[in-house]
Coordinates of C-alpha atoms in Angstrom, one line a residue:
X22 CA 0.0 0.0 0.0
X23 CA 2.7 2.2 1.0
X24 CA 4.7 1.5 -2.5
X25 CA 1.3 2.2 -4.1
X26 CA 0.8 6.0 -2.7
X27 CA 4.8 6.8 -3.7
X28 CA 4.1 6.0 -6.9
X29 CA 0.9 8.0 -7.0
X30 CA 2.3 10.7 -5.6
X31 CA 5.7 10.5 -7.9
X32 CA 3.1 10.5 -10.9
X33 CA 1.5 13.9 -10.0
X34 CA 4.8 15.1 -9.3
X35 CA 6.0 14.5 -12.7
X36 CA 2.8 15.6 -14.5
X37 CA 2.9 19.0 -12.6
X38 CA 6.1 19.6 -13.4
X39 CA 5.7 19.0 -17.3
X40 CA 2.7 20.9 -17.1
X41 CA 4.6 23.8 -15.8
X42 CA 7.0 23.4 -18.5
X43 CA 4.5 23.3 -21.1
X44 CA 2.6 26.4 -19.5
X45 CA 6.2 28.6 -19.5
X46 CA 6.6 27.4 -23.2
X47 CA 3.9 28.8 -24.5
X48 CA 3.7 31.7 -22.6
X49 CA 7.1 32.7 -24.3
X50 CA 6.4 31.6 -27.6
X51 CA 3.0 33.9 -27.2
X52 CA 4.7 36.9 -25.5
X53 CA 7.8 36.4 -28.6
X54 CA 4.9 36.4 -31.3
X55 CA 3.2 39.3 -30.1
X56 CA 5.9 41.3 -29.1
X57 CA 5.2 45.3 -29.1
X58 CA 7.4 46.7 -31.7
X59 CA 8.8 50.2 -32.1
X60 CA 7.9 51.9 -35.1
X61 CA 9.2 54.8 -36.8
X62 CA 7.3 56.8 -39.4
X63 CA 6.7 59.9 -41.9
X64 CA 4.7 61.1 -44.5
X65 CA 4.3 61.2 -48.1
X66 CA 5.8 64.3 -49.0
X67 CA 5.6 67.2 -52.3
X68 CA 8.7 69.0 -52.3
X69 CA 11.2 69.9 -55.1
X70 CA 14.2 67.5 -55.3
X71 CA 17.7 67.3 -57.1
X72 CA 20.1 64.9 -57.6
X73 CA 23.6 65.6 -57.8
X74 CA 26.9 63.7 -58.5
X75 CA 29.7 65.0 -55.7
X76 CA 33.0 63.7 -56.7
X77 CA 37.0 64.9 -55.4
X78 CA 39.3 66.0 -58.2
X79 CA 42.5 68.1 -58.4
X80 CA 43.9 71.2 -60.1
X81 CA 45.9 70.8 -63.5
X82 CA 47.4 72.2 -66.5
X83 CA 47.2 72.1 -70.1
X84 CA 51.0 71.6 -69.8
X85 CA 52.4 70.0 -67.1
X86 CA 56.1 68.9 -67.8
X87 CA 58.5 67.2 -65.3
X88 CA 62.0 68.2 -67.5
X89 CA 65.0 66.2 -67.1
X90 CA 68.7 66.1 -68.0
X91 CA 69.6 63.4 -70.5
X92 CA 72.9 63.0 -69.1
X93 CA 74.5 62.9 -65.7
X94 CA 76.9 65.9 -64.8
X95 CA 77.6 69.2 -63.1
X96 CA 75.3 72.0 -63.5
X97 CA 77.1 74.7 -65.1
X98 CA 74.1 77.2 -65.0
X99 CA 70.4 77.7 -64.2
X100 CA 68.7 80.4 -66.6
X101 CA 65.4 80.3 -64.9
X102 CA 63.6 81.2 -61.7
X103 CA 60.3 80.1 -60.3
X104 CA 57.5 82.2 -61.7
X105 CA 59.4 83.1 -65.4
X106 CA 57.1 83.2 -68.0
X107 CA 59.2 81.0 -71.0
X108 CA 58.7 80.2 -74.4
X109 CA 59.4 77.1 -76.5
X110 CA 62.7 76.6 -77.3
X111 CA 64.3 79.0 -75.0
X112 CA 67.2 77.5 -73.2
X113 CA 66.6 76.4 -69.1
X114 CA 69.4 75.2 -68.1
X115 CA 72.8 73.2 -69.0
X116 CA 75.3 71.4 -67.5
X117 CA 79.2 71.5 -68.3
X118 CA 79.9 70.8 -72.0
X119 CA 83.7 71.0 -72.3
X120 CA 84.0 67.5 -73.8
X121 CA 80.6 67.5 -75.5
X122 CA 81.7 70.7 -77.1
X123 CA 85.1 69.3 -77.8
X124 CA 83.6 66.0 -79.5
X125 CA 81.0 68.5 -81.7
X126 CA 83.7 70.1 -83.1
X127 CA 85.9 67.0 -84.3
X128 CA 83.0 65.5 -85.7
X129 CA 81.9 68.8 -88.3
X130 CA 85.6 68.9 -88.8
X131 CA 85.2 65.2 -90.5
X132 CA 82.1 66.0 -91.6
X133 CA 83.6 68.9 -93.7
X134 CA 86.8 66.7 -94.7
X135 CA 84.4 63.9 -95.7
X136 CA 82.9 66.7 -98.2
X137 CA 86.4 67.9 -99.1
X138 CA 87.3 64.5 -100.6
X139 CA 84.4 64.0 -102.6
X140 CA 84.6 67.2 -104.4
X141 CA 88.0 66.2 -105.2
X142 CA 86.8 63.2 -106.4
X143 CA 84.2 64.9 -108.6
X144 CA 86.6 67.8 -109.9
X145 CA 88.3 65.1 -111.7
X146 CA 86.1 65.7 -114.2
X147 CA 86.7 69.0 -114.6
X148 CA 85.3 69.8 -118.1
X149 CA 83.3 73.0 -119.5
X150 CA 79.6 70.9 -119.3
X151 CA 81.2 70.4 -115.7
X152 CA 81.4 73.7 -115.2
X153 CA 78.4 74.6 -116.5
X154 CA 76.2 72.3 -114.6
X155 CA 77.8 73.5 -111.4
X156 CA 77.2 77.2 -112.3
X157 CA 73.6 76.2 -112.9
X158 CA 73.8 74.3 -109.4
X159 CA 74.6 77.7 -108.0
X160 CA 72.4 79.7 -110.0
X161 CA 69.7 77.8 -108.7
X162 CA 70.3 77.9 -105.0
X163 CA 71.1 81.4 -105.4
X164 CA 67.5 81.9 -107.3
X165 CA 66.2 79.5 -104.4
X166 CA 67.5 81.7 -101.2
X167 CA 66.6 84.8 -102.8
X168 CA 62.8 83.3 -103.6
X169 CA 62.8 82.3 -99.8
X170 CA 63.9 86.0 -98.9
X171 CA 61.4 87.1 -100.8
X172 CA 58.9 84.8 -98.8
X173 CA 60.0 85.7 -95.5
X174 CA 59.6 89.5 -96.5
X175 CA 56.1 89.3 -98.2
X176 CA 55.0 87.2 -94.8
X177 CA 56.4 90.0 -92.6
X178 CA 54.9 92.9 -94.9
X179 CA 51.7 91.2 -94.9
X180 CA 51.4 89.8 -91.1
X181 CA 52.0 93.7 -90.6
X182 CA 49.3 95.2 -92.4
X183 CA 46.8 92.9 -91.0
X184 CA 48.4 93.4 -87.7
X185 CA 47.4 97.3 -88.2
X186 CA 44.3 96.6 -89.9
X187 CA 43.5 94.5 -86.8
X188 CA 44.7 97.7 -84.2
X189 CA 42.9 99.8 -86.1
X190 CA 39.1 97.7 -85.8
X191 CA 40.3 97.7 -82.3
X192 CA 40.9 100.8 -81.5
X193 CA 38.4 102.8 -84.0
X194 CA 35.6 104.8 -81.9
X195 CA 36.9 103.5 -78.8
X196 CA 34.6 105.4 -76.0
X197 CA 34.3 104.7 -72.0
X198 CA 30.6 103.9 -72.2
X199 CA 28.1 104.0 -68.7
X200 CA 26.7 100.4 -67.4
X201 CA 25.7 101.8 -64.5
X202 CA 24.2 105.5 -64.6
X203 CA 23.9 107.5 -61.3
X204 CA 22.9 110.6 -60.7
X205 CA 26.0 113.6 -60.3
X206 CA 28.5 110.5 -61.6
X207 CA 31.7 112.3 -62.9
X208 CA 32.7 111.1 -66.6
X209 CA 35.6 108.7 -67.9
X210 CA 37.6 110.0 -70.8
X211 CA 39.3 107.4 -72.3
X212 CA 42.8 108.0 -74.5
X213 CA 45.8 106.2 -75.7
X214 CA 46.1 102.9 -78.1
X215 CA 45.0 99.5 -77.5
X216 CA 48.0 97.7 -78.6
X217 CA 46.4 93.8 -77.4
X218 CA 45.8 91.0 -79.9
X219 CA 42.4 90.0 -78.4
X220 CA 39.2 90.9 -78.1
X221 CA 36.7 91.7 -75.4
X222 CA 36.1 94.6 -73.2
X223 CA 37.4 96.7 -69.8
X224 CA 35.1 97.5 -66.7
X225 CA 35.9 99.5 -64.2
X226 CA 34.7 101.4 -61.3
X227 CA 36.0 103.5 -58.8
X228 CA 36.8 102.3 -54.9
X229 CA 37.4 104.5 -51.9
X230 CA 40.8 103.5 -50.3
X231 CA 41.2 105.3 -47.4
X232 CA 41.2 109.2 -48.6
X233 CA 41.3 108.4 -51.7
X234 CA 39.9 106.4 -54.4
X235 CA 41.6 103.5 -56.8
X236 CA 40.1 102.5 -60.1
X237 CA 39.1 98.4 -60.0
X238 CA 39.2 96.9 -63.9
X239 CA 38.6 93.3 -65.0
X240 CA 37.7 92.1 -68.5
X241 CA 40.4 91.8 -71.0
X242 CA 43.2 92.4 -67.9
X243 CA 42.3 92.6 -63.8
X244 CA 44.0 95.0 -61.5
X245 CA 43.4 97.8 -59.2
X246 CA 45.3 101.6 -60.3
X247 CA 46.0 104.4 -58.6
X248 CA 43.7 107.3 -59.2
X249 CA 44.6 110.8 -59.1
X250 CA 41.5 113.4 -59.7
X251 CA 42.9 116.7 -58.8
X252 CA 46.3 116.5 -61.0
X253 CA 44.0 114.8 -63.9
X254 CA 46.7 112.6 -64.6
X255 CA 45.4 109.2 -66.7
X256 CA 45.3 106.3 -65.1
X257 CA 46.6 103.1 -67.4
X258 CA 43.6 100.9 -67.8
X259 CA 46.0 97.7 -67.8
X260 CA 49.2 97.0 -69.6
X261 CA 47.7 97.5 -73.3
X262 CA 48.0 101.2 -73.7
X263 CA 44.9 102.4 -73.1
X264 CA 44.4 105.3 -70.2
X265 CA 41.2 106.8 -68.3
X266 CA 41.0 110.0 -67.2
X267 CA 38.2 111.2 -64.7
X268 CA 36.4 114.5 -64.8
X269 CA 37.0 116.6 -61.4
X270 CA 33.2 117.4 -61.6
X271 CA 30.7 114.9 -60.1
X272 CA 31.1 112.3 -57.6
X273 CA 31.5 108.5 -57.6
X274 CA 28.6 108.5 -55.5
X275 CA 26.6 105.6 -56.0
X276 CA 29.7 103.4 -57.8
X277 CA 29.2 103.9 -61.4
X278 CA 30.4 101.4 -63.7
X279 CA 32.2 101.8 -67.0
X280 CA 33.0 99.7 -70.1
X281 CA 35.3 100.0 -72.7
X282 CA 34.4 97.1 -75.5
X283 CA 37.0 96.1 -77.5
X284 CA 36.0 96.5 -80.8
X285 CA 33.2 98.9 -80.5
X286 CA 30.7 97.2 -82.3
X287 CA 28.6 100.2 -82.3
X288 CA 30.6 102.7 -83.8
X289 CA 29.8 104.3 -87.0
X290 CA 33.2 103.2 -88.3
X291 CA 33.2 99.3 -87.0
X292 CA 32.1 98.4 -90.4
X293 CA 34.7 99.9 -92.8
X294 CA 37.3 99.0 -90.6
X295 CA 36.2 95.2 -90.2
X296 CA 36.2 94.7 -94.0
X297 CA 38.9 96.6 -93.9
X298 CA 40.6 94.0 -91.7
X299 CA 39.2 91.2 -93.3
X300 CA 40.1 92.6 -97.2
X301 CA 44.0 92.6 -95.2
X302 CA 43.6 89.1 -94.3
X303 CA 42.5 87.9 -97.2
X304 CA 45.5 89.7 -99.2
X305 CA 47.9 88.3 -97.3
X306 CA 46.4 84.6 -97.8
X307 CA 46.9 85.4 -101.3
X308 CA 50.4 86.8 -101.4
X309 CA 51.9 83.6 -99.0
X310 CA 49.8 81.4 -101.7
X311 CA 51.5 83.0 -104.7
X312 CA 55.5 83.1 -102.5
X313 CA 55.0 79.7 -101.5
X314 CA 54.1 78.6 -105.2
X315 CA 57.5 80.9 -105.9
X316 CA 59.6 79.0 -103.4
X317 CA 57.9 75.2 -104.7
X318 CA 59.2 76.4 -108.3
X319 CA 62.5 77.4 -107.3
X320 CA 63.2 74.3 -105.3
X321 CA 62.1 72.1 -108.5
X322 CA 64.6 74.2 -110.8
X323 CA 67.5 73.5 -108.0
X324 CA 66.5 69.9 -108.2
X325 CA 66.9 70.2 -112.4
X326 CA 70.1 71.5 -112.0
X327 CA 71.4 68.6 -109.7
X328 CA 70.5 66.0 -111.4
X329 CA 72.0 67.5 -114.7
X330 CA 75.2 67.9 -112.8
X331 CA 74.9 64.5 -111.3
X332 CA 74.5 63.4 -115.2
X333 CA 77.8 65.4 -116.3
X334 CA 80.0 63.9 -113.6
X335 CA 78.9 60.6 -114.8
X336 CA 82.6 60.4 -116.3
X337 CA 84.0 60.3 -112.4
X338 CA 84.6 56.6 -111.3
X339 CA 81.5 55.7 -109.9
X340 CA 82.8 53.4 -107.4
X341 CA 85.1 56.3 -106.0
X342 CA 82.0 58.7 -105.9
X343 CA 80.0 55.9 -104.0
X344 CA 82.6 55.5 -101.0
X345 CA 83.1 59.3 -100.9
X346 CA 79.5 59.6 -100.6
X347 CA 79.3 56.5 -98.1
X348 CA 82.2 58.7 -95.7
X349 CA 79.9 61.6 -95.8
X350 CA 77.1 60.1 -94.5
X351 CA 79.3 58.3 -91.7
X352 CA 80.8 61.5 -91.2
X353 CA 77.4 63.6 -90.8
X354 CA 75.9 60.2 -88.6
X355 CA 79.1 61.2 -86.3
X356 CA 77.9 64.3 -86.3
X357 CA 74.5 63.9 -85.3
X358 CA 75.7 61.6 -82.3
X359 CA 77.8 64.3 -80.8
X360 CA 75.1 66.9 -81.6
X361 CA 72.5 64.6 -79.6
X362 CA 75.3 64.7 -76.6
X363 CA 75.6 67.8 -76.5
X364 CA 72.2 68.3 -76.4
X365 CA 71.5 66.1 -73.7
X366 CA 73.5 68.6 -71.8
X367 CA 70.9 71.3 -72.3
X368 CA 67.6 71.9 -71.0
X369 CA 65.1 73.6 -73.9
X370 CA 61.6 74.7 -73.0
X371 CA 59.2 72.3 -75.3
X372 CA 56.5 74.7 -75.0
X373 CA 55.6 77.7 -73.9
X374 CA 54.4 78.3 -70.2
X375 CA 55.5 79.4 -66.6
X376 CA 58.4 78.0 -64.5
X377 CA 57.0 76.4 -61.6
X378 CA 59.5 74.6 -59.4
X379 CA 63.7 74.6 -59.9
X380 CA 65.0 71.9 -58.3
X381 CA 68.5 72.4 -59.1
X382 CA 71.6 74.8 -58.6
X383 CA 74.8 75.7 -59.8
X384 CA 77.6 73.5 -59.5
X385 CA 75.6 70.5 -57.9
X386 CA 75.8 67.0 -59.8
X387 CA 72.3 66.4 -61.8
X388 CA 71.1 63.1 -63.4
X389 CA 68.4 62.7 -65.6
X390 CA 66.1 60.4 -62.6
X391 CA 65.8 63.9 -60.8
X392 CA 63.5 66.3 -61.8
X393 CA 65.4 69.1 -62.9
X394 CA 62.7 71.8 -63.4
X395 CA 59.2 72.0 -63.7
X396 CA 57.3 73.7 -66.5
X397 CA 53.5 74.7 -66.5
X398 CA 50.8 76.5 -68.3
X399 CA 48.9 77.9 -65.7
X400 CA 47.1 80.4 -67.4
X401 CA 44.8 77.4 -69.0
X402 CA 43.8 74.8 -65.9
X403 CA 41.6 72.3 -66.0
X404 CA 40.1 69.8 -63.2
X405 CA 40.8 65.6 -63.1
X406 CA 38.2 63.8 -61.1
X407 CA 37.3 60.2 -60.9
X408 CA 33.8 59.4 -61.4
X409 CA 32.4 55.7 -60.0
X410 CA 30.6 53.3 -62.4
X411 CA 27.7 53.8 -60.9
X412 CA 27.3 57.2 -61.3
X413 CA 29.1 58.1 -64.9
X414 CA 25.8 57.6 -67.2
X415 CA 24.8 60.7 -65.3
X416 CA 27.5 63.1 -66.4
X417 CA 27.1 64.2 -69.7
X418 CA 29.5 66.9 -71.5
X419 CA 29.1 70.8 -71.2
X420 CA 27.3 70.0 -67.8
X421 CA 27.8 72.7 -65.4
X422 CA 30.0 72.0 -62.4
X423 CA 29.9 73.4 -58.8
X424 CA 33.4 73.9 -57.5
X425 CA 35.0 74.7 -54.3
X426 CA 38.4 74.2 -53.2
X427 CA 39.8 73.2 -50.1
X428 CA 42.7 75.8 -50.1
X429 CA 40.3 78.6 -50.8
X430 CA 37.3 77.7 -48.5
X431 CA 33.7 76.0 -49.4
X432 CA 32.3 79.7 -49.2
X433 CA 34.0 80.6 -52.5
X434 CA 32.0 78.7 -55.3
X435 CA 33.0 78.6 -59.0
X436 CA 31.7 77.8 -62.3
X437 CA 32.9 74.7 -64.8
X438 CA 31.3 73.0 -67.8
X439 CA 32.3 68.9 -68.2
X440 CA 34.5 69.0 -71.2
X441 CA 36.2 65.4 -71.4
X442 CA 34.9 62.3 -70.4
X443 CA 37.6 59.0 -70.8
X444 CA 35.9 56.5 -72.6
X445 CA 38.4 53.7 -70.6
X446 CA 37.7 52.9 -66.9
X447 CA 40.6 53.3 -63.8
X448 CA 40.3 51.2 -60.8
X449 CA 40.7 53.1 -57.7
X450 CA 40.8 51.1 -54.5
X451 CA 38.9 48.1 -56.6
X452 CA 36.5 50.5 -57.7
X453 CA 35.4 50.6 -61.1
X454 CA 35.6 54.6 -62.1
X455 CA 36.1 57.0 -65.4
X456 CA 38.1 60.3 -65.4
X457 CA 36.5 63.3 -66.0
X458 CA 37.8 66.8 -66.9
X459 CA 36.5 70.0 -65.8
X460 CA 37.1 73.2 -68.1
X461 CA 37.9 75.7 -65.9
X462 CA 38.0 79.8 -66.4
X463 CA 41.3 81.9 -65.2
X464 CA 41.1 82.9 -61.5
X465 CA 44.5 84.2 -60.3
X466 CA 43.4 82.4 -57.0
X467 CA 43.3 78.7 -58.9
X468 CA 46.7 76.7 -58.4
X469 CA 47.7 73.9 -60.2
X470 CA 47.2 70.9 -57.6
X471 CA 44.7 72.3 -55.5
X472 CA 41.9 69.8 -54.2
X473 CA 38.8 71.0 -56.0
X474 CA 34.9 69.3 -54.6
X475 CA 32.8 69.1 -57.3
X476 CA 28.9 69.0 -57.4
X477 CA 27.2 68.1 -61.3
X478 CA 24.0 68.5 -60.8
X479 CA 22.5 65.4 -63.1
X480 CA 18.6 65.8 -62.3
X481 CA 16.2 68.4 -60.7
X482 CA 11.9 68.1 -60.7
X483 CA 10.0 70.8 -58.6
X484 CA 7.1 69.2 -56.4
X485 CA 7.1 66.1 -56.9
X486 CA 6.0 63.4 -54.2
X487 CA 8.8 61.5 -52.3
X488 CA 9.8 59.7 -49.2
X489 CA 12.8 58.6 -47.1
X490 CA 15.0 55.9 -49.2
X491 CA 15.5 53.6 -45.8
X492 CA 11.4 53.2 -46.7
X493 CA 11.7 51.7 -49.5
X494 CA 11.7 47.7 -49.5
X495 CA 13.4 46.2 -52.4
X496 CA 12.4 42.3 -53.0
X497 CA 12.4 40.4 -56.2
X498 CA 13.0 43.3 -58.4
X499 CA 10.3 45.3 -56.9
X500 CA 10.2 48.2 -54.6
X501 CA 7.0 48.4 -51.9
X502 CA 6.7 50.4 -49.2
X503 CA 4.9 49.9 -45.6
X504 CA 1.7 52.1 -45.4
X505 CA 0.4 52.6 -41.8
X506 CA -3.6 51.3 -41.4
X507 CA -3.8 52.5 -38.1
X508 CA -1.6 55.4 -36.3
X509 CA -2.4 54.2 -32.8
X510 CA -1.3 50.9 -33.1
X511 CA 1.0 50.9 -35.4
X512 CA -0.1 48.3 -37.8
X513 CA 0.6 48.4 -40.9
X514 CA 0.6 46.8 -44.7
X515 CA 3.1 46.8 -47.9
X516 CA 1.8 48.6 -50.7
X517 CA 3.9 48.2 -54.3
X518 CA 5.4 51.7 -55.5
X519 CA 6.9 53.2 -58.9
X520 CA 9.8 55.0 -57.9
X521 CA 12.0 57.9 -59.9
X522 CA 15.0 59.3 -59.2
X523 CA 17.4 58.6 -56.1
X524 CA 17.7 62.2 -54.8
X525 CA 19.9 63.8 -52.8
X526 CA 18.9 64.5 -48.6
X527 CA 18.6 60.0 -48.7
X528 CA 14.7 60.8 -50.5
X529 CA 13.5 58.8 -53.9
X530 CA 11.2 60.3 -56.1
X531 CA 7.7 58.3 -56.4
X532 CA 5.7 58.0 -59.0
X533 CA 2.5 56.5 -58.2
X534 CA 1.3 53.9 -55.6
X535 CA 1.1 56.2 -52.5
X536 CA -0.6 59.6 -52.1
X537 CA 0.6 62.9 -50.6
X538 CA 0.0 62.9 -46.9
X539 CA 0.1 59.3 -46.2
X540 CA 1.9 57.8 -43.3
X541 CA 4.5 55.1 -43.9
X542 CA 6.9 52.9 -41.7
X543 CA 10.4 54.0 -42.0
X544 CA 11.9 51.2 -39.1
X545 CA 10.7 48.9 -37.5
X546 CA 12.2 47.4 -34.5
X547 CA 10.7 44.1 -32.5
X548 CA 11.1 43.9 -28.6

């Protein structure tokens, strides 16, 4: 009886407990399925929207040329300083050439001994037709260096008179015309010559500076002058020859504004002198067409003579004339070899443009692994910038680009138009990106190497309806979007969605499936 009642009592033990583990089961798996959940939400929203590409790029030049040394050696001198305007072919730097020089010389002295011994050769033959020929030879060079005189003088003659006829449309009815009118304004008188080989125009306005007042210009040139009213002395409106003298009656009250446009275009005598210009132009086409036919001729006739002297000598042995001819040319390849070392002693600008770092000195040893100087054009910059994969199909040329620049501040904004976009990809950091390049205007501020933001503004709509992008659910190639059914509880139900553009602030564009005002779930987060 006893065993009986243990085992009774061991049997409702065991069934309570499983009960109780059955009853804590459940309760968990109930309390985990209907947990409360914070939710996070906003509304369907009509605003105006953009989308913009930002990118990092950097500050460069047309011309941007590390120069070198071709040989190793001692610099003998440095002809250059940082900030010299050069132009191509003008000489940088060299280094010693006492056995260059040396080796030059021997080899134009066998050049020239080379020659001597074929014309021996060929004045065996000294008979009159040999004589003759040779006379025409010289008559014919002659005839050809004077036709090539003649050339260079009719290109001069005429680059002058269409050089005039261009100062002249320039400077004919040049006036200081008002762009900005104010009442008691004193009056600009502008005198001298515009001597510049552009065209465009000057405006200026006058500044108080202290006591005084300075004339600001921009345009054509930019600078500030020094203006003195009460002597009436005239103030040079930039370095082109033009001057501006100010009446001592009147006041700059109100900062009136000038402009001097370069040609004046509305003139009474811009006509006559434009077709004067262009009759001056097309005269001097003509002339260099009819020299250059004059030179072509004379060429051909020295060629005739030649080969008719060639044709007299014939009685010379030919095999001699053949190994005389062979030593000249070994002579004049000698030649060119110790021309090419002495001219990898020299430094020559390859093209024009501004000295911008000088790396070397005097009398210190140089190799051509070192950077000797560097030469840029940094009057014409441009901006590099890598643009990712993903983002390229939006850039399109002339685009306008938003600039800033670290060096000058992200207050200062400029203006650039997309003029280069590679058509090969770069990988960056196992990124996938193209190169773009940014045409860039002439600010004196602008530095070659300067890290420049840019902003390309790709797609803009005005009030269009959009939401949040971390609202948007993407799933098999469709986007939906959780739409609130009741704002007290929070409960809620995916709705499918067009979208448009990605735009910037993290908002997508949307183009039908929701309605303005709507409440949507932008997070969701389960207790």
């Amino acid at each position: 009886m006893n065993f009986r009642k243990y085992l009774t009592k061991t049997k409702i033990i065991i069934g309570s407990i499983l009960l109780l583990i059955i009853l804590v089961v459940g309760l968990s798996i109930y309390r985990s399925q209907n947990a409360p959940e914070d939710v996070l939400t906003d509304t369907v929203k009509k605003s105006d929207i953009q989308q913009n590409v930002l990118a990092t790029g950097q500050v460069s030049s047309t011309t941007d040329l590390n120069l070198t040394f071709k040989s190793s050696g001692l610099v003998d001198r440095v002809s250059v300083r940082v900030g010299q305007k050069v132009t191509e072919g003008d000489i940088l730097a060299n280094l010693t050439q006492k056995d260059q020089s040396a080796t030059l010389t021997q080899a134009r002295a066998a050049v020239a001994q080379a020659q001597a011994n074929y014309n021996k050769i060929i004045a065996g033959a000294n008979t009159p037709e040999v004589n003759l020929a040779r006379a025409s030879v010289q008559s014919a060079q002659i005839a050809l260096d004077n036709t090539k005189l003649a050339y260079n003088a009719t290109a001069f003659q005429q680059e002058t008179l269409v050089k005039n006829a261009k100062l002249t449309l320039y400077n004919s009815g040049l006036q200081a015309q008002r762009s900005r009118i104010v009442s008691d304004e004193v009056t600009a008188t502008l005198s001298g010559s515009y001597q510049g080989d552009i065209e465009g125009e000057y405006r200026f306005e006058a500044e108080l500076y202290g006591t005084g007042f300075k004339v600001r210009y921009r345009g054509i040139e930019n600078g500030l002058g020094n203006l003195d009213i009460k002597r009436g002395i005239p103030m040079p409106l930039g370095t082109k020859g033009l001057y501006v003298t100010f009446s001592i009656a009147g006041s700059f009250g109100g900062n009136p504004e000038w402009v001097v446009k370069i040609p004046n275009t509305e003139s009474a005598s811009y006509l006559s002198t434009q077709n004067a210009y262009n009759a001056a132009v097309q005269s001097r086409d003509s002339a260099l067409v009819l020299a250059q036919s004059n030179v072509s001729t004379a060429e051909s006739n020295l060629v005739q003579a030649q080969l008719r002297l060639e044709q007299t000598l014939a009685a010379a042995r030919p095999e001699d004339v053949a190994i005389a001819r062979a030593q000249i040319q070994a002579a004049q390849g000698q030649l060119q070899a110790a021309s090419a070392m002495f001219d990898s002693t020299v430094i020559r600008a390859p093209s024009s443009g501004t000295i911008t770092a000088v790396n070397i000195k005097n009398g210190e040893q140089a190799s051509p692994a070192q950077t000797a100087i560097v030469l840029q054009d940094v009057d014409n910059l441009h901006i590099e910038a890598n643009i990712s994969e993903a983002n390229i199909a939006q850039v399109k040329l002339d685009q306008e680009v938003n600039l800033t620049f670290d060096a000058l501040g992200a207050d200062r904004e400029f203006i650039g138009k997309v003029k280069l976009i590679d058509p090969a990809s770069t990988v960056v950091s196992g990124v996938v990106n193209y190169k773009i390049t940014v045409a860039l205007e002439k600010f004196e501020e602008v530095k070659p190497g300067m890290t420049a933001n840019l902003s390309i503004l790709t797609d803009s709509k005005q009030q269009v309806l959009n939401i949040p992008q971390r609202a948007v659910i993407n799933r098999d190639g469709k986007r939906f979007v959780r739409v609130v059914t009741d704002s007290e509880k929070k409960t809620y139900q995916e709705q499918g969605i067009r979208t448009g553009i990605d735009a910037d602030g993290g908002v997508v564009e949307i183009l039908s499936g929701v309605n303005e005002g709507q409440e949507i779930v932008t997070f969701v987060n389960k207790k």
